[in-house]
Amino acid sequence: MMAGGGGSAVAGGPALHIPVLGRPAVEFLKVRDGGVYIDGTFGAGGYTRAILAAADCKVIGVDRDQTAVASGADLVEDAKGSLILTEDNFSNLDTIARDAGYEHVDGVVLDLGVSSMQLDTAGRGFSFRLDGPLDMRMGGVGANAADVVNAASERDLANIIFILGEERHSRGVARALVKARAGARIETTRALADIVASVVRGRPGDIHPATRTFQALRIFVNDELGELVAGLQAAERILKSGGRLAVVSFHSLEDRIVKSFFADRSETRGGSRHAPQVERPAPSFNVLTKRPMVAEEAEVESNPRARSAKLRAAERTSAPSRAGLPSGLLPLLPSLTDVLKGR
């Protein structure tokens, strides 16, 4: 799975599927014989293959993309009972594992963002480099990017593009989109990219002017940040004591969420001489990465999309899982339902 991060990854162009930071992610899992592991973002199966090759273990693969699940049929057959592949959101990974007969698992890996397969298929509408319908839905259900672009208010469009795409020209882009759709509905990736490019002027060597806008719409349409938060909580519930969680992110907001969640769940300080003692639950995770791991130069050269990747990992303790979340974990944005009403 791949995604732009902080505007530095290219959201388009052909590329072979390469599991970014795959080796260290699998090493953090400490895969062992007899273990059960969840690949919450199956994609082309790169992480799953690495886990199955590391030990005589079982893997539960999860992906909301029907195409990814269908393309994994051969791997399921080759695994001879060691792989269960499910079409679902990884936010449900604890329920999926229990439905498969496992009360707890030994490891979970999440590789966030959009996959190379999705980017390189014009009909999916993820890439500004390939003309196709303005879709961007990972699961193929619900409202798509065209619905958002054509129904959202100028204010909502600007906020979505600014917050999720970190596009400093978000107001100008939103204004241009509203003006363009007054003449005709915006239905294709090419039309959207051309409108954005008329506002965002890039210099030679810069990322494509539409990169951040496409990124923002994709994240919003698929509720990727909300899915991430729910997925982290689900992993906390299903991991056994000593189980490992490894997360590869490509966007600064994703990485911030993972970092904040791990910090909250590993916090032991109860107060200071300047503040009263506060009772805190026992830590449910021990953080294994004080700083995120990043791709080495050789990996970036072979796969430029790895440039923005960050890997964080933590180990589950025996403490109970928690229900609450750190304040401010998710950015304040309107719901997809409200946006479609044009408010």
mmCIF file of C-alpha atoms in Angstrom:
data_model
loop_
_atom_site.group_PDB
_atom_site.id
_atom_site.type_symbol
_atom_site.label_atom_id
_atom_site.label_comp_id
_atom_site.label_asym_id
_atom_site.label_seq_id
_atom_site.Cartn_x
_atom_site.Cartn_y
_atom_site.Cartn_z
ATOM 1 C CA MET A 1 0.000 0.000 0.000
ATOM 2 C CA MET A 2 1.243 3.446 -0.827
ATOM 3 C CA ALA A 3 0.175 6.987 -0.195
ATOM 4 C CA GLY A 4 1.468 10.520 -0.471
ATOM 5 C CA GLY A 5 2.803 11.999 2.729
ATOM 6 C CA GLY A 6 3.146 15.673 3.448
ATOM 7 C CA GLY A 7 2.921 16.313 -0.274
ATOM 8 C CA SER A 8 6.178 14.532 -1.012
ATOM 9 C CA ALA A 9 4.949 11.355 -2.688
ATOM 10 C CA VAL A 10 3.800 11.240 -6.253
ATOM 11 C CA ALA A 11 0.157 10.149 -6.479
ATOM 12 C CA GLY A 12 0.349 8.644 -9.930
ATOM 13 C CA GLY A 13 2.511 6.908 -12.480
ATOM 14 C CA PRO A 14 3.222 3.195 -12.981
ATOM 15 C CA ALA A 15 5.070 1.318 -10.265
ATOM 16 C CA LEU A 16 5.483 -2.302 -9.261
ATOM 17 C CA HIS A 17 4.052 -3.245 -5.901
ATOM 18 C CA ILE A 18 6.896 -3.223 -3.387
ATOM 19 C CA PRO A 19 6.119 -3.602 0.330
ATOM 20 C CA VAL A 20 7.606 -0.389 1.700
ATOM 21 C CA LEU A 21 9.696 -1.003 4.815
ATOM 22 C CA GLY A 22 8.509 -4.587 4.515
ATOM 23 C CA ARG A 23 11.559 -6.241 6.033
ATOM 24 C CA PRO A 24 11.745 -4.157 9.235
ATOM 25 C CA ALA A 25 7.961 -4.258 9.648
ATOM 26 C CA VAL A 26 7.952 -8.057 9.572
ATOM 27 C CA GLU A 27 11.019 -8.188 11.820
ATOM 28 C CA PHE A 28 9.196 -6.087 14.420
ATOM 29 C CA LEU A 29 6.382 -8.652 14.426
ATOM 30 C CA LYS A 30 8.829 -11.363 15.580
ATOM 31 C CA VAL A 31 7.000 -13.927 13.494
ATOM 32 C CA ARG A 32 7.167 -17.402 15.070
ATOM 33 C CA ASP A 33 5.965 -20.907 14.351
ATOM 34 C CA GLY A 34 2.374 -21.402 15.441
ATOM 35 C CA GLY A 35 1.663 -17.675 15.572
ATOM 36 C CA VAL A 36 -1.391 -15.912 14.134
ATOM 37 C CA TYR A 37 -0.934 -12.579 12.364
ATOM 38 C CA ILE A 38 -3.227 -10.033 10.729
ATOM 39 C CA ASP A 39 -2.272 -8.160 7.573
ATOM 40 C CA GLY A 40 -4.900 -5.448 7.827
ATOM 41 C CA THR A 41 -4.078 -3.910 4.440
ATOM 42 C CA PHE A 42 -3.532 -6.926 2.173
ATOM 43 C CA GLY A 43 -3.180 -5.055 -1.137
ATOM 44 C CA ALA A 44 -1.017 -7.192 -3.438
ATOM 45 C CA GLY A 45 -0.073 -9.485 -0.555
ATOM 46 C CA GLY A 46 3.529 -8.378 -0.104
ATOM 47 C CA TYR A 47 3.487 -8.293 3.692
ATOM 48 C CA THR A 48 1.451 -11.488 3.900
ATOM 49 C CA ARG A 49 3.976 -13.353 1.750
ATOM 50 C CA ALA A 50 6.831 -12.115 3.944
ATOM 51 C CA ILE A 51 5.063 -13.228 7.133
ATOM 52 C CA LEU A 52 4.219 -16.670 5.737
ATOM 53 C CA ALA A 53 7.830 -17.085 4.563
ATOM 54 C CA ALA A 54 9.191 -16.202 8.007
ATOM 55 C CA ALA A 55 7.626 -19.085 9.951
ATOM 56 C CA ASP A 56 5.058 -21.872 9.967
ATOM 57 C CA CYS A 57 2.225 -19.555 10.963
ATOM 58 C CA LYS A 58 -1.225 -18.388 9.963
ATOM 59 C CA VAL A 59 -2.215 -15.025 8.456
ATOM 60 C CA ILE A 60 -5.583 -13.313 8.301
ATOM 61 C CA GLY A 61 -5.515 -10.909 5.351
ATOM 62 C CA VAL A 62 -7.987 -8.032 5.272
ATOM 63 C CA ASP A 63 -8.756 -5.534 2.506
ATOM 64 C CA ARG A 64 -11.855 -3.490 1.711
ATOM 65 C CA ASP A 65 -10.935 -3.560 -1.985
ATOM 66 C CA GLN A 66 -12.794 -6.384 -3.725
ATOM 67 C CA THR A 67 -10.207 -6.433 -6.515
ATOM 68 C CA ALA A 68 -7.343 -6.986 -4.068
ATOM 69 C CA VAL A 69 -9.187 -9.847 -2.372
ATOM 70 C CA ALA A 70 -10.018 -11.484 -5.704
ATOM 71 C CA SER A 71 -6.412 -11.207 -6.913
ATOM 72 C CA GLY A 72 -5.236 -12.910 -3.719
ATOM 73 C CA ALA A 73 -7.086 -16.157 -4.500
ATOM 74 C CA ASP A 74 -3.951 -17.864 -5.847
ATOM 75 C CA LEU A 75 -2.004 -16.957 -2.714
ATOM 76 C CA VAL A 76 -4.774 -18.408 -0.547
ATOM 77 C CA GLU A 77 -4.555 -21.639 -2.524
ATOM 78 C CA ASP A 78 -0.751 -21.741 -2.352
ATOM 79 C CA ALA A 79 -0.830 -21.136 1.413
ATOM 80 C CA LYS A 80 -2.718 -24.442 1.891
ATOM 81 C CA GLY A 81 -4.803 -23.372 4.858
ATOM 82 C CA SER A 82 -2.348 -20.860 6.344
ATOM 83 C CA LEU A 83 -4.094 -17.797 4.904
ATOM 84 C CA ILE A 84 -7.630 -16.513 5.410
ATOM 85 C CA LEU A 85 -8.488 -13.575 3.134
ATOM 86 C CA THR A 86 -11.453 -11.347 3.961
ATOM 87 C CA GLU A 87 -13.083 -8.390 2.212
ATOM 88 C CA ASP A 88 -13.670 -5.910 5.028
ATOM 89 C CA ASN A 89 -12.327 -2.764 6.674
ATOM 90 C CA PHE A 90 -9.323 -3.206 8.933
ATOM 91 C CA SER A 91 -11.181 -1.241 11.601
ATOM 92 C CA ASN A 92 -13.059 -4.530 12.126
ATOM 93 C CA LEU A 93 -9.944 -6.682 12.440
ATOM 94 C CA ASP A 94 -10.709 -7.850 15.983
ATOM 95 C CA THR A 95 -14.177 -9.055 14.982
ATOM 96 C CA ILE A 96 -12.740 -10.678 11.844
ATOM 97 C CA ALA A 97 -10.165 -12.591 13.907
ATOM 98 C CA ARG A 98 -12.731 -13.795 16.418
ATOM 99 C CA ASP A 99 -15.097 -14.865 13.652
ATOM 100 C CA ALA A 100 -12.181 -16.931 12.300
ATOM 101 C CA GLY A 101 -11.820 -18.604 15.703
ATOM 102 C CA TYR A 102 -8.992 -16.582 17.257
ATOM 103 C CA GLU A 103 -9.587 -14.740 20.527
ATOM 104 C CA HIS A 104 -6.149 -13.126 20.342
ATOM 105 C CA VAL A 105 -3.383 -12.829 17.753
ATOM 106 C CA ASP A 106 0.391 -12.454 17.858
ATOM 107 C CA GLY A 107 0.812 -9.528 15.515
ATOM 108 C CA VAL A 108 -0.871 -6.921 13.318
ATOM 109 C CA VAL A 109 0.638 -4.966 10.433
ATOM 110 C CA LEU A 110 -1.044 -1.950 8.805
ATOM 111 C CA ASP A 111 0.330 -0.387 5.615
ATOM 112 C CA LEU A 112 -1.717 2.755 5.135
ATOM 113 C CA GLY A 113 -2.858 4.695 2.109
ATOM 114 C CA VAL A 114 -3.557 3.758 -1.482
ATOM 115 C CA SER A 115 -2.001 0.791 -3.283
ATOM 116 C CA SER A 116 0.003 0.833 -6.470
ATOM 117 C CA MET A 117 -2.678 -1.328 -8.084
ATOM 118 C CA GLN A 118 -5.304 1.290 -7.312
ATOM 119 C CA LEU A 119 -3.147 4.162 -8.546
ATOM 120 C CA ASP A 120 -2.265 2.404 -11.773
ATOM 121 C CA THR A 121 -5.850 1.516 -12.750
ATOM 122 C CA ALA A 122 -7.437 4.483 -14.527
ATOM 123 C CA GLY A 123 -10.968 3.301 -13.844
ATOM 124 C CA ARG A 124 -10.472 3.598 -10.084
ATOM 125 C CA GLY A 125 -10.009 7.356 -10.361
ATOM 126 C CA PHE A 126 -7.130 7.705 -7.898
ATOM 127 C CA SER A 127 -4.485 9.144 -10.218
ATOM 128 C CA PHE A 128 -4.323 12.502 -11.940
ATOM 129 C CA ARG A 129 -1.883 10.995 -14.438
ATOM 130 C CA LEU A 130 -4.459 8.593 -15.849
ATOM 131 C CA ASP A 131 -7.738 9.972 -17.136
ATOM 132 C CA GLY A 132 -10.720 8.149 -15.706
ATOM 133 C CA PRO A 133 -13.904 8.580 -13.681
ATOM 134 C CA LEU A 134 -13.437 10.672 -10.548
ATOM 135 C CA ASP A 135 -14.090 7.847 -8.094
ATOM 136 C CA MET A 136 -11.331 7.172 -5.482
ATOM 137 C CA ARG A 137 -13.422 4.743 -3.417
ATOM 138 C CA MET A 138 -11.335 1.907 -2.003
ATOM 139 C CA GLY A 139 -14.342 -0.252 -1.263
ATOM 140 C CA GLY A 140 -16.443 0.759 -4.257
ATOM 141 C CA VAL A 141 -19.519 1.697 -2.208
ATOM 142 C CA GLY A 142 -20.999 4.997 -1.051
ATOM 143 C CA ALA A 143 -20.283 8.499 -2.290
ATOM 144 C CA ASN A 144 -17.277 9.017 -4.534
ATOM 145 C CA ALA A 145 -14.890 11.908 -5.100
ATOM 146 C CA ALA A 146 -17.040 13.387 -7.874
ATOM 147 C CA ASP A 147 -19.984 13.542 -5.484
ATOM 148 C CA VAL A 148 -17.902 15.496 -2.983
ATOM 149 C CA VAL A 149 -16.365 17.862 -5.542
ATOM 150 C CA ASN A 150 -19.748 18.689 -7.060
ATOM 151 C CA ALA A 151 -21.837 18.975 -3.882
ATOM 152 C CA ALA A 152 -19.573 20.373 -1.161
ATOM 153 C CA SER A 153 -19.681 24.039 -0.276
ATOM 154 C CA GLU A 154 -16.687 26.172 -1.156
ATOM 155 C CA ARG A 155 -15.816 26.428 2.530
ATOM 156 C CA ASP A 156 -15.937 22.662 3.087
ATOM 157 C CA LEU A 157 -13.871 22.000 -0.028
ATOM 158 C CA ALA A 158 -11.233 24.471 1.116
ATOM 159 C CA ASN A 159 -11.060 22.924 4.593
ATOM 160 C CA ILE A 160 -10.811 19.368 3.269
ATOM 161 C CA ILE A 161 -8.064 20.272 0.811
ATOM 162 C CA PHE A 162 -6.148 22.363 3.352
ATOM 163 C CA ILE A 163 -6.336 19.956 6.296
ATOM 164 C CA LEU A 164 -6.046 16.607 4.556
ATOM 165 C CA GLY A 165 -3.901 17.694 1.624
ATOM 166 C CA GLU A 166 -1.877 20.409 3.364
ATOM 167 C CA GLU A 167 -2.442 22.517 0.249
ATOM 168 C CA ARG A 168 -1.729 26.193 0.973
ATOM 169 C CA HIS A 169 -3.702 27.247 -2.105
ATOM 170 C CA SER A 170 -6.809 25.412 -0.876
ATOM 171 C CA ARG A 171 -9.096 28.447 -0.996
ATOM 172 C CA GLY A 172 -8.156 29.225 -4.564
ATOM 173 C CA VAL A 173 -8.618 25.583 -5.566
ATOM 174 C CA ALA A 174 -12.048 25.430 -3.899
ATOM 175 C CA ARG A 175 -13.105 28.679 -5.576
ATOM 176 C CA ALA A 176 -12.025 27.362 -8.976
ATOM 177 C CA LEU A 177 -13.872 24.063 -8.467
ATOM 178 C CA VAL A 178 -17.130 25.796 -7.526
ATOM 179 C CA LYS A 179 -16.846 28.103 -10.534
ATOM 180 C CA ALA A 180 -16.106 25.219 -12.926
ATOM 181 C CA ARG A 181 -18.932 22.988 -11.713
ATOM 182 C CA ALA A 182 -21.441 25.812 -12.249
ATOM 183 C CA GLY A 183 -20.940 25.221 -15.961
ATOM 184 C CA ALA A 184 -20.731 21.428 -15.977
ATOM 185 C CA ARG A 185 -20.376 18.667 -13.419
ATOM 186 C CA ILE A 186 -16.734 17.649 -12.765
ATOM 187 C CA GLU A 187 -16.669 13.930 -13.566
ATOM 188 C CA THR A 188 -13.112 12.910 -14.508
ATOM 189 C CA THR A 189 -9.644 12.907 -12.981
ATOM 190 C CA ARG A 190 -8.312 14.887 -15.947
ATOM 191 C CA ALA A 191 -10.907 17.622 -15.482
ATOM 192 C CA LEU A 192 -10.133 17.915 -11.771
ATOM 193 C CA ALA A 193 -6.380 17.923 -12.334
ATOM 194 C CA ASP A 194 -6.638 20.652 -14.991
ATOM 195 C CA ILE A 195 -8.757 22.870 -12.729
ATOM 196 C CA VAL A 196 -6.318 22.506 -9.837
ATOM 197 C CA ALA A 197 -3.336 23.121 -12.118
ATOM 198 C CA SER A 198 -4.907 26.401 -13.221
ATOM 199 C CA VAL A 199 -4.570 27.622 -9.624
ATOM 200 C CA VAL A 200 -1.519 25.831 -8.206
ATOM 201 C CA ARG A 201 1.562 26.729 -10.177
ATOM 202 C CA GLY A 202 4.465 24.302 -9.839
ATOM 203 C CA ARG A 203 8.111 24.753 -10.689
ATOM 204 C CA PRO A 204 10.211 22.201 -12.598
ATOM 205 C CA GLY A 205 11.013 19.328 -10.259
ATOM 206 C CA ASP A 206 8.029 19.964 -7.972
ATOM 207 C CA ILE A 207 5.279 17.424 -7.414
ATOM 208 C CA HIS A 208 2.283 17.651 -9.749
ATOM 209 C CA PRO A 209 0.083 20.621 -8.775
ATOM 210 C CA ALA A 210 -2.913 18.322 -8.182
ATOM 211 C CA THR A 211 -1.110 15.900 -5.835
ATOM 212 C CA ARG A 212 -2.319 17.384 -2.561
ATOM 213 C CA THR A 213 -5.905 17.917 -3.717
ATOM 214 C CA PHE A 214 -6.224 14.325 -4.945
ATOM 215 C CA GLN A 215 -4.692 13.101 -1.695
ATOM 216 C CA ALA A 216 -7.145 15.119 0.387
ATOM 217 C CA LEU A 217 -10.215 13.939 -1.496
ATOM 218 C CA ARG A 218 -9.102 10.305 -1.334
ATOM 219 C CA ILE A 219 -8.522 10.456 2.418
ATOM 220 C CA PHE A 220 -11.881 12.170 2.962
ATOM 221 C CA VAL A 221 -13.974 9.900 0.720
ATOM 222 C CA ASN A 222 -12.559 6.766 2.378
ATOM 223 C CA ASP A 223 -12.494 8.198 5.923
ATOM 224 C CA GLU A 224 -8.912 6.973 6.128
ATOM 225 C CA LEU A 225 -8.055 8.785 9.355
ATOM 226 C CA GLY A 226 -11.174 7.583 11.148
ATOM 227 C CA GLU A 227 -10.467 4.086 9.862
ATOM 228 C CA LEU A 228 -6.915 4.310 11.215
ATOM 229 C CA VAL A 229 -8.031 5.317 14.705
ATOM 230 C CA ALA A 230 -10.602 2.509 14.806
ATOM 231 C CA GLY A 231 -8.008 0.063 13.482
ATOM 232 C CA LEU A 232 -5.496 0.964 16.194
ATOM 233 C CA GLN A 233 -8.163 0.406 18.853
ATOM 234 C CA ALA A 234 -9.152 -2.911 17.282
ATOM 235 C CA ALA A 235 -5.510 -4.038 17.271
ATOM 236 C CA GLU A 236 -5.231 -3.110 20.948
ATOM 237 C CA ARG A 237 -8.243 -5.312 21.709
ATOM 238 C CA ILE A 238 -7.137 -8.373 19.731
ATOM 239 C CA LEU A 239 -3.383 -8.509 20.417
ATOM 240 C CA LYS A 240 -2.246 -10.898 23.134
ATOM 241 C CA SER A 241 0.321 -9.872 25.743
ATOM 242 C CA GLY A 242 3.649 -9.681 23.921
ATOM 243 C CA GLY A 243 1.918 -9.279 20.542
ATOM 244 C CA ARG A 244 3.304 -6.675 18.171
ATOM 245 C CA LEU A 245 1.684 -3.884 16.134
ATOM 246 C CA ALA A 246 3.605 -2.383 13.197
ATOM 247 C CA VAL A 247 2.205 0.568 11.224
ATOM 248 C CA VAL A 248 3.652 2.062 8.033
ATOM 249 C CA SER A 249 2.260 5.515 7.237
ATOM 250 C CA PHE A 250 2.826 7.928 4.352
ATOM 251 C CA HIS A 251 1.076 11.104 5.450
ATOM 252 C CA SER A 252 2.005 13.427 8.297
ATOM 253 C CA LEU A 253 -1.521 13.262 9.747
ATOM 254 C CA GLU A 254 -1.433 9.446 9.745
ATOM 255 C CA ASP A 255 1.944 9.360 11.446
ATOM 256 C CA ARG A 256 0.811 11.921 14.008
ATOM 257 C CA ILE A 257 -2.196 9.757 14.886
ATOM 258 C CA VAL A 258 -0.064 6.614 15.310
ATOM 259 C CA LYS A 259 2.514 8.496 17.373
ATOM 260 C CA SER A 260 -0.137 10.061 19.629
ATOM 261 C CA PHE A 261 -1.979 6.757 20.106
ATOM 262 C CA PHE A 262 1.200 4.915 21.074
ATOM 263 C CA ALA A 263 2.248 7.740 23.396
ATOM 264 C CA ASP A 264 -1.137 7.723 25.120
ATOM 265 C CA ARG A 265 -1.237 3.944 25.496
ATOM 266 C CA SER A 266 2.341 3.767 26.831
ATOM 267 C CA GLU A 267 2.135 6.782 29.170
ATOM 268 C CA THR A 268 3.054 6.042 32.801
ATOM 269 C CA ARG A 269 3.507 9.516 34.268
ATOM 270 C CA GLY A 270 0.750 10.468 36.674
ATOM 271 C CA GLY A 271 1.679 14.040 37.565
ATOM 272 C CA SER A 272 4.496 16.419 38.498
ATOM 273 C CA ARG A 273 5.444 18.943 41.150
ATOM 274 C CA HIS A 274 3.491 21.520 39.125
ATOM 275 C CA ALA A 275 0.350 19.411 38.700
ATOM 276 C CA PRO A 276 -1.648 17.081 40.913
ATOM 277 C CA GLN A 277 -1.176 13.336 40.713
ATOM 278 C CA VAL A 278 -3.468 11.797 38.126
ATOM 279 C CA GLU A 279 -4.312 8.133 38.171
ATOM 280 C CA ARG A 280 -3.769 6.559 34.781
ATOM 281 C CA PRO A 281 -4.558 3.048 33.583
ATOM 282 C CA ALA A 282 -1.614 0.694 33.247
ATOM 283 C CA PRO A 283 0.119 1.042 29.854
ATOM 284 C CA SER A 284 -1.352 -1.240 27.204
ATOM 285 C CA PHE A 285 1.628 -0.850 24.871
ATOM 286 C CA ASN A 286 5.385 -0.534 25.124
ATOM 287 C CA VAL A 287 6.703 1.558 22.227
ATOM 288 C CA LEU A 288 9.499 -0.121 20.255
ATOM 289 C CA THR A 289 10.383 2.835 18.012
ATOM 290 C CA LYS A 290 11.366 5.999 19.861
ATOM 291 C CA ARG A 291 11.661 7.590 16.435
ATOM 292 C CA PRO A 292 9.961 6.325 13.289
ATOM 293 C CA MET A 293 12.003 4.169 10.951
ATOM 294 C CA VAL A 294 12.307 5.530 7.419
ATOM 295 C CA ALA A 295 13.278 3.900 4.151
ATOM 296 C CA GLU A 296 16.968 3.659 3.324
ATOM 297 C CA GLU A 297 18.338 5.440 0.301
ATOM 298 C CA ALA A 298 18.492 2.249 -1.772
ATOM 299 C CA GLU A 299 14.794 1.547 -1.168
ATOM 300 C CA VAL A 300 13.818 5.097 -2.097
ATOM 301 C CA GLU A 301 15.853 4.862 -5.294
ATOM 302 C CA SER A 302 14.124 1.631 -6.305
ATOM 303 C CA ASN A 303 10.698 2.838 -5.171
ATOM 304 C CA PRO A 304 10.308 6.643 -4.938
ATOM 305 C CA ARG A 305 6.964 6.235 -3.171
ATOM 306 C CA ALA A 306 8.914 5.035 -0.114
ATOM 307 C CA ARG A 307 10.337 8.521 0.413
ATOM 308 C CA SER A 308 7.628 9.603 2.834
ATOM 309 C CA ALA A 309 7.120 6.261 4.604
ATOM 310 C CA LYS A 310 7.438 6.029 8.388
ATOM 311 C CA LEU A 311 7.293 2.852 10.438
ATOM 312 C CA ARG A 312 6.279 2.789 14.099
ATOM 313 C CA ALA A 313 5.880 -0.331 16.226
ATOM 314 C CA ALA A 314 4.763 -1.232 19.723
ATOM 315 C CA GLU A 315 4.362 -4.341 21.872
ATOM 316 C CA ARG A 316 1.162 -5.190 23.716
ATOM 317 C CA THR A 317 1.305 -5.503 27.493
ATOM 318 C CA SER A 318 -0.991 -7.569 29.689
ATOM 319 C CA ALA A 319 -3.011 -4.487 30.719
ATOM 320 C CA PRO A 320 -6.645 -4.274 29.579
ATOM 321 C CA SER A 321 -7.452 -2.330 26.419
ATOM 322 C CA ARG A 322 -8.945 1.130 26.837
ATOM 323 C CA ALA A 323 -12.056 2.743 25.426
ATOM 324 C CA GLY A 324 -10.985 6.391 25.383
ATOM 325 C CA LEU A 325 -8.794 8.262 22.927
ATOM 326 C CA PRO A 326 -6.354 11.174 23.261
ATOM 327 C CA SER A 327 -8.068 14.522 22.667
ATOM 328 C CA GLY A 328 -7.515 16.101 19.272
ATOM 329 C CA LEU A 329 -6.511 12.825 17.657
ATOM 330 C CA LEU A 330 -8.620 13.505 14.559
ATOM 331 C CA PRO A 331 -8.835 16.847 12.694
ATOM 332 C CA LEU A 332 -12.122 18.713 12.881
ATOM 333 C CA LEU A 333 -13.911 18.231 9.587
ATOM 334 C CA PRO A 334 -17.568 17.939 8.573
ATOM 335 C CA SER A 335 -18.984 14.480 7.982
ATOM 336 C CA LEU A 336 -19.327 13.119 4.471
ATOM 337 C CA THR A 337 -23.118 13.220 4.890
ATOM 338 C CA ASP A 338 -23.066 16.919 5.769
ATOM 339 C CA VAL A 339 -20.681 17.726 2.932
ATOM 340 C CA LEU A 340 -22.946 16.072 0.383
ATOM 341 C CA LYS A 341 -25.794 18.285 1.538
ATOM 342 C CA GLY A 342 -23.758 21.313 0.478
ATOM 343 C CA ARG A 343 -24.470 22.909 3.874
#
